[in-house]
Coordinates of N, CA, C and O in Angstrom, one line a residue:
X1 N 6.7 22.1 -81.8 CA 7.2 23.1 -82.9 C 6.2 24.2 -83.3 O 4.8 23.7 -83.4
X2 N 6.4 25.4 -83.0 CA 5.5 26.5 -83.6 C 5.5 26.9 -85.2 O 6.6 26.2 -85.7
X3 N 4.6 27.6 -85.5 CA 4.9 27.6 -87.0 C 6.1 28.5 -87.5 O 6.8 28.0 -88.5
X4 N 6.8 29.3 -86.6 CA 8.1 29.7 -87.1 C 9.3 28.9 -87.3 O 10.1 28.8 -88.1
X5 N 9.1 27.8 -86.4 CA 10.0 26.7 -86.1 C 10.0 25.8 -87.3 O 10.9 25.4 -87.9
X6 N 8.5 25.5 -87.7 CA 8.4 24.4 -88.8 C 8.9 25.1 -90.2 O 9.5 24.6 -91.0
X7 N 8.6 26.7 -90.0 CA 8.9 27.2 -91.6 C 10.5 27.3 -91.6 O 11.2 27.2 -92.7
X8 N 11.2 27.7 -90.6 CA 12.6 27.4 -90.2 C 13.2 26.5 -90.7 O 14.1 26.1 -91.8
X9 N 12.6 25.3 -90.2 CA 13.0 23.8 -90.6 C 12.7 23.6 -92.2 O 13.7 23.1 -93.0
X10 N 11.6 24.0 -92.5 CA 11.4 24.0 -94.0 C 12.5 24.5 -95.0 O 13.1 24.1 -95.8
X11 N 12.9 25.8 -94.6 CA 13.7 26.6 -95.2 C 15.1 25.8 -95.2 O 15.8 25.8 -96.2
X12 N 15.5 25.4 -94.2 CA 16.8 24.6 -93.8 C 16.9 23.4 -94.8 O 17.8 23.1 -95.7
X13 N 15.7 22.9 -95.1 CA 15.7 21.4 -95.7 C 15.6 21.9 -97.4 O 16.5 20.9 -98.0
X14 N 15.2 22.9 -97.5 CA 15.2 23.4 -99.1 C 16.4 23.6 -99.4 O 17.1 23.4 -100.6
X15 N 17.2 24.2 -98.6 CA 18.5 24.8 -98.5 C 19.4 23.5 -98.7 O 20.5 23.6 -99.7
X16 N 19.2 22.2 -97.9 CA 20.0 21.0 -98.1 C 19.7 20.5 -99.5 O 20.7 19.8 -100.0
X17 N 18.7 20.5 -100.0 CA 18.1 20.1 -101.3 C 19.2 20.9 -102.5 O 20.0 20.0 -102.9
X18 N 19.2 22.0 -102.2 CA 20.2 22.8 -103.3 C 21.6 22.7 -103.4 O 22.2 22.3 -104.1
X19 N 22.1 22.2 -102.0 CA 23.3 21.8 -101.7 C 23.6 20.4 -102.1 O 24.8 20.1 -102.7
X20 N 22.6 19.5 -102.0 CA 23.0 18.0 -102.7 C 22.8 18.2 -103.9 O 23.5 17.6 -104.6
X21 N 21.9 18.9 -104.7 CA 21.9 18.9 -106.3 C 23.2 19.7 -106.5 O 23.9 19.4 -107.7
X22 N 23.8 20.9 -106.0 CA 25.1 21.3 -106.4 C 26.3 20.2 -106.2 O 27.3 20.3 -107.0
X23 N 26.2 19.6 -105.0 CA 27.3 18.6 -104.6 C 27.3 17.4 -105.9 O 28.5 17.1 -106.2
X24 N 26.2 16.9 -106.5 CA 25.9 16.1 -107.5 C 26.7 16.6 -108.4 O 27.5 16.1 -109.4
X25 N 26.1 17.8 -109.1 CA 26.9 18.4 -110.3 C 28.4 18.9 -110.2 O 28.9 18.6 -111.3
X26 N 28.6 19.1 -109.3 CA 30.2 19.1 -108.9 C 31.0 17.8 -108.9 O 32.2 17.8 -108.7
X27 N 30.4 16.8 -108.7 CA 31.0 15.6 -108.6 C 31.5 15.1 -107.2 O 32.1 14.3 -107.0
X28 N 30.7 15.9 -106.2 CA 31.3 15.5 -104.8 C 30.6 14.2 -104.3 O 31.0 13.7 -103.5
X29 N 29.5 13.9 -104.7 CA 28.6 12.5 -104.7 C 27.8 12.3 -105.6 O 28.0 12.9 -106.7
X30 N 27.6 11.0 -105.6 CA 27.2 10.2 -106.7 C 25.8 10.3 -106.7 O 25.0 10.8 -105.8
X31 N 25.0 9.9 -107.8 CA 23.6 10.1 -108.1 C 22.9 9.2 -107.2 O 21.8 9.3 -106.7
X32 N 23.2 8.1 -106.9 CA 22.7 7.2 -105.8 C 22.6 7.8 -104.3 O 21.6 7.6 -103.8
X33 N 23.8 8.5 -104.1 CA 23.8 8.9 -102.8 C 22.8 10.3 -102.7 O 22.1 10.4 -101.6
X34 N 22.7 11.0 -103.8 CA 21.9 12.1 -104.0 C 20.4 11.7 -104.1 O 19.7 12.4 -103.2
X35 N 20.2 10.7 -104.3 CA 18.6 10.2 -104.6 C 18.4 9.8 -103.2 O 17.3 9.9 -102.9
X36 N 19.0 9.1 -102.5 CA 19.0 8.5 -101.3 C 18.5 9.7 -100.5 O 17.8 9.8 -99.5
X37 N 19.4 10.8 -100.3 CA 19.1 11.9 -99.5 C 18.0 12.6 -99.6 O 17.3 13.2 -98.9
X38 N 17.8 12.8 -100.9 CA 16.7 13.5 -101.4 C 15.4 12.8 -101.2 O 14.6 13.7 -100.6
X39 N 15.4 11.7 -101.2 CA 14.2 10.9 -100.8 C 13.8 10.9 -99.3 O 12.7 11.5 -98.7
X40 N 14.9 11.0 -98.5 CA 14.5 11.4 -96.8 C 14.1 12.8 -96.9 O 13.2 13.1 -96.1
X41 N 14.9 13.6 -97.4 CA 14.4 15.1 -97.2 C 13.0 15.5 -97.8 O 12.4 16.2 -97.1
X42 N 12.8 14.9 -98.8 CA 11.4 15.0 -99.3 C 10.1 14.4 -98.3 O 9.1 15.1 -98.0
X43 N 10.5 13.4 -97.7 CA 9.8 12.6 -96.7 C 9.6 13.7 -95.5 O 8.6 13.9 -94.9
X44 N 10.6 14.2 -95.2 CA 10.4 14.9 -94.1 C 9.7 16.3 -94.2 O 9.2 16.9 -93.5
X45 N 10.0 16.9 -95.5 CA 9.3 18.1 -96.1 C 8.0 17.7 -95.9 O 7.0 18.7 -95.5
X46 N 7.4 16.5 -96.3 CA 5.9 16.1 -96.4 C 5.5 16.5 -95.0 O 4.5 16.8 -94.9
X47 N 6.1 15.8 -94.2 CA 5.9 15.9 -92.7 C 5.7 17.2 -92.3 O 4.7 17.6 -91.4
X48 N 6.8 18.1 -92.3 CA 6.5 19.4 -92.0 C 5.5 20.2 -92.6 O 5.0 21.0 -91.9
X49 N 5.3 20.1 -93.9 CA 4.3 21.0 -94.6 C 2.6 20.2 -93.9 O 1.8 21.0 -93.7
X50 N 2.7 19.2 -93.8 CA 1.7 18.4 -93.1 C 1.1 19.0 -91.8 O -0.1 19.7 -91.5
X51 N 2.3 19.1 -90.9 CA 2.4 19.6 -89.6 C 1.7 21.2 -89.4 O 0.9 21.4 -88.8
X52 N 2.2 21.8 -90.4 CA 2.1 23.3 -90.6 C 0.6 23.3 -91.0 O -0.1 24.3 -90.3
X53 N 0.1 22.5 -91.8 CA -1.4 22.7 -92.3 C -2.2 22.4 -91.1 O -3.3 23.2 -90.9
X54 N -1.9 21.3 -90.4 CA -2.9 21.1 -89.3 C -2.6 22.2 -88.3 O -3.8 22.4 -87.9
X55 N -1.5 22.4 -88.1 CA -1.5 23.7 -87.2 C -2.4 25.1 -87.4 O -3.1 25.3 -86.9
X56 N -2.5 25.4 -88.8 CA -3.2 26.2 -89.3 C -4.9 26.1 -89.4 O -5.4 26.6 -89.0
X57 N -4.9 24.5 -89.6 CA -6.3 24.3 -89.6 C -6.9 24.5 -88.2 O -8.1 25.0 -88.2
X58 N -6.2 23.9 -87.2 CA -6.8 23.9 -85.9 C -6.8 25.5 -85.3 O -7.8 25.8 -84.7
X59 N -5.9 26.4 -85.8 CA -6.1 27.6 -85.5 C -7.3 28.3 -86.0 O -8.0 29.1 -85.4
X60 N -7.4 27.8 -87.1 CA -8.6 28.5 -88.0 C -10.0 28.1 -87.4 O -11.0 28.9 -87.1
X61 N -10.2 27.0 -86.9 CA -11.2 26.4 -86.1 C -11.5 26.4 -84.8 O -12.3 25.7 -84.3
X62 N -10.4 27.6 -84.2 CA -10.4 27.4 -82.6 C -10.2 26.4 -81.9 O -10.3 26.5 -80.6
X63 N -9.2 25.7 -82.4 CA -8.6 24.4 -81.7 C -7.2 24.9 -81.4 O -6.6 26.2 -81.9
X64 N -6.7 24.3 -80.4 CA -5.4 24.5 -80.0 C -4.1 23.9 -81.1 O -4.3 22.6 -81.1
X65 N -3.4 24.9 -81.9 CA -2.5 24.1 -82.8 C -1.3 23.6 -81.9 O -0.7 22.8 -83.0
X66 N -1.1 23.6 -80.8 CA 0.0 22.7 -80.0 C -0.5 21.1 -79.9 O 0.3 20.3 -79.5
X67 N -1.9 21.0 -80.3 CA -2.2 19.3 -80.3 C -1.7 18.7 -81.8 O -2.2 17.8 -81.7
X68 N -1.5 19.6 -82.6 CA -1.0 18.9 -84.3 C 0.4 18.3 -83.6 O 1.0 18.6 -83.0
X69 N 0.2 17.1 -84.4 CA 1.4 15.8 -84.2 C 1.8 15.5 -85.7 O 1.1 15.8 -86.7
X70 N 3.4 15.5 -85.7 CA 3.8 14.9 -86.8 C 3.4 13.5 -87.1 O 3.2 12.5 -86.4
X71 N 3.0 13.2 -88.2 CA 2.2 12.1 -88.9 C 3.2 11.3 -89.3 O 4.2 11.6 -90.0
X72 N 3.3 10.0 -89.5 CA 4.2 9.2 -90.3 C 4.1 9.4 -91.7 O 3.3 10.0 -92.3
X73 N 5.6 9.6 -92.1 CA 5.8 9.7 -93.5 C 4.7 9.0 -94.6 O 4.1 9.6 -95.6
X74 N 4.7 7.6 -94.5 CA 3.7 6.7 -95.0 C 2.3 7.4 -95.1 O 1.7 7.3 -96.2
X75 N 2.0 8.3 -94.1 CA 0.6 8.8 -94.0 C 0.7 9.9 -95.2 O -0.6 10.3 -95.8
X76 N 1.7 10.7 -95.0 CA 1.5 11.9 -95.5 C 2.0 12.2 -97.2 O 2.0 12.8 -97.9
X77 N 2.8 11.1 -97.3 CA 3.2 10.9 -98.7 C 2.2 10.8 -99.9 O 1.2 10.0 -99.7
X78 N 2.5 11.8 -100.8 CA 1.6 11.7 -101.8 C 0.1 12.5 -101.6 O -0.7 12.4 -102.4
X79 N 0.2 13.2 -100.4 CA -0.9 14.1 -100.5 C -0.9 15.2 -101.5 O 0.1 15.6 -102.2
X80 N -1.9 15.2 -102.2 CA -1.9 16.5 -103.2 C -2.9 17.7 -102.6 O -3.4 17.8 -101.7
X81 N -2.0 18.9 -102.8 CA -2.0 20.0 -102.4 C -3.3 20.9 -103.3 O -3.8 20.5 -104.3

């Protein structure tokens, strides 16, 4: 995935988060469903942001950004920016 694709995926997931919150507030889903789906989205977002940071760092230091890889959610969760 290149930088533009990663940013597009992040934007789509942020839109999904908004839709989930709207669905909860309108009563279309319950809070357990929202919580479960938001948890998954947050893990995927963490992975996308991490991948984007890896690509940018590799570019900055003259390495090939295409060598950046998605790391497991357990590894990227809880990173501080």
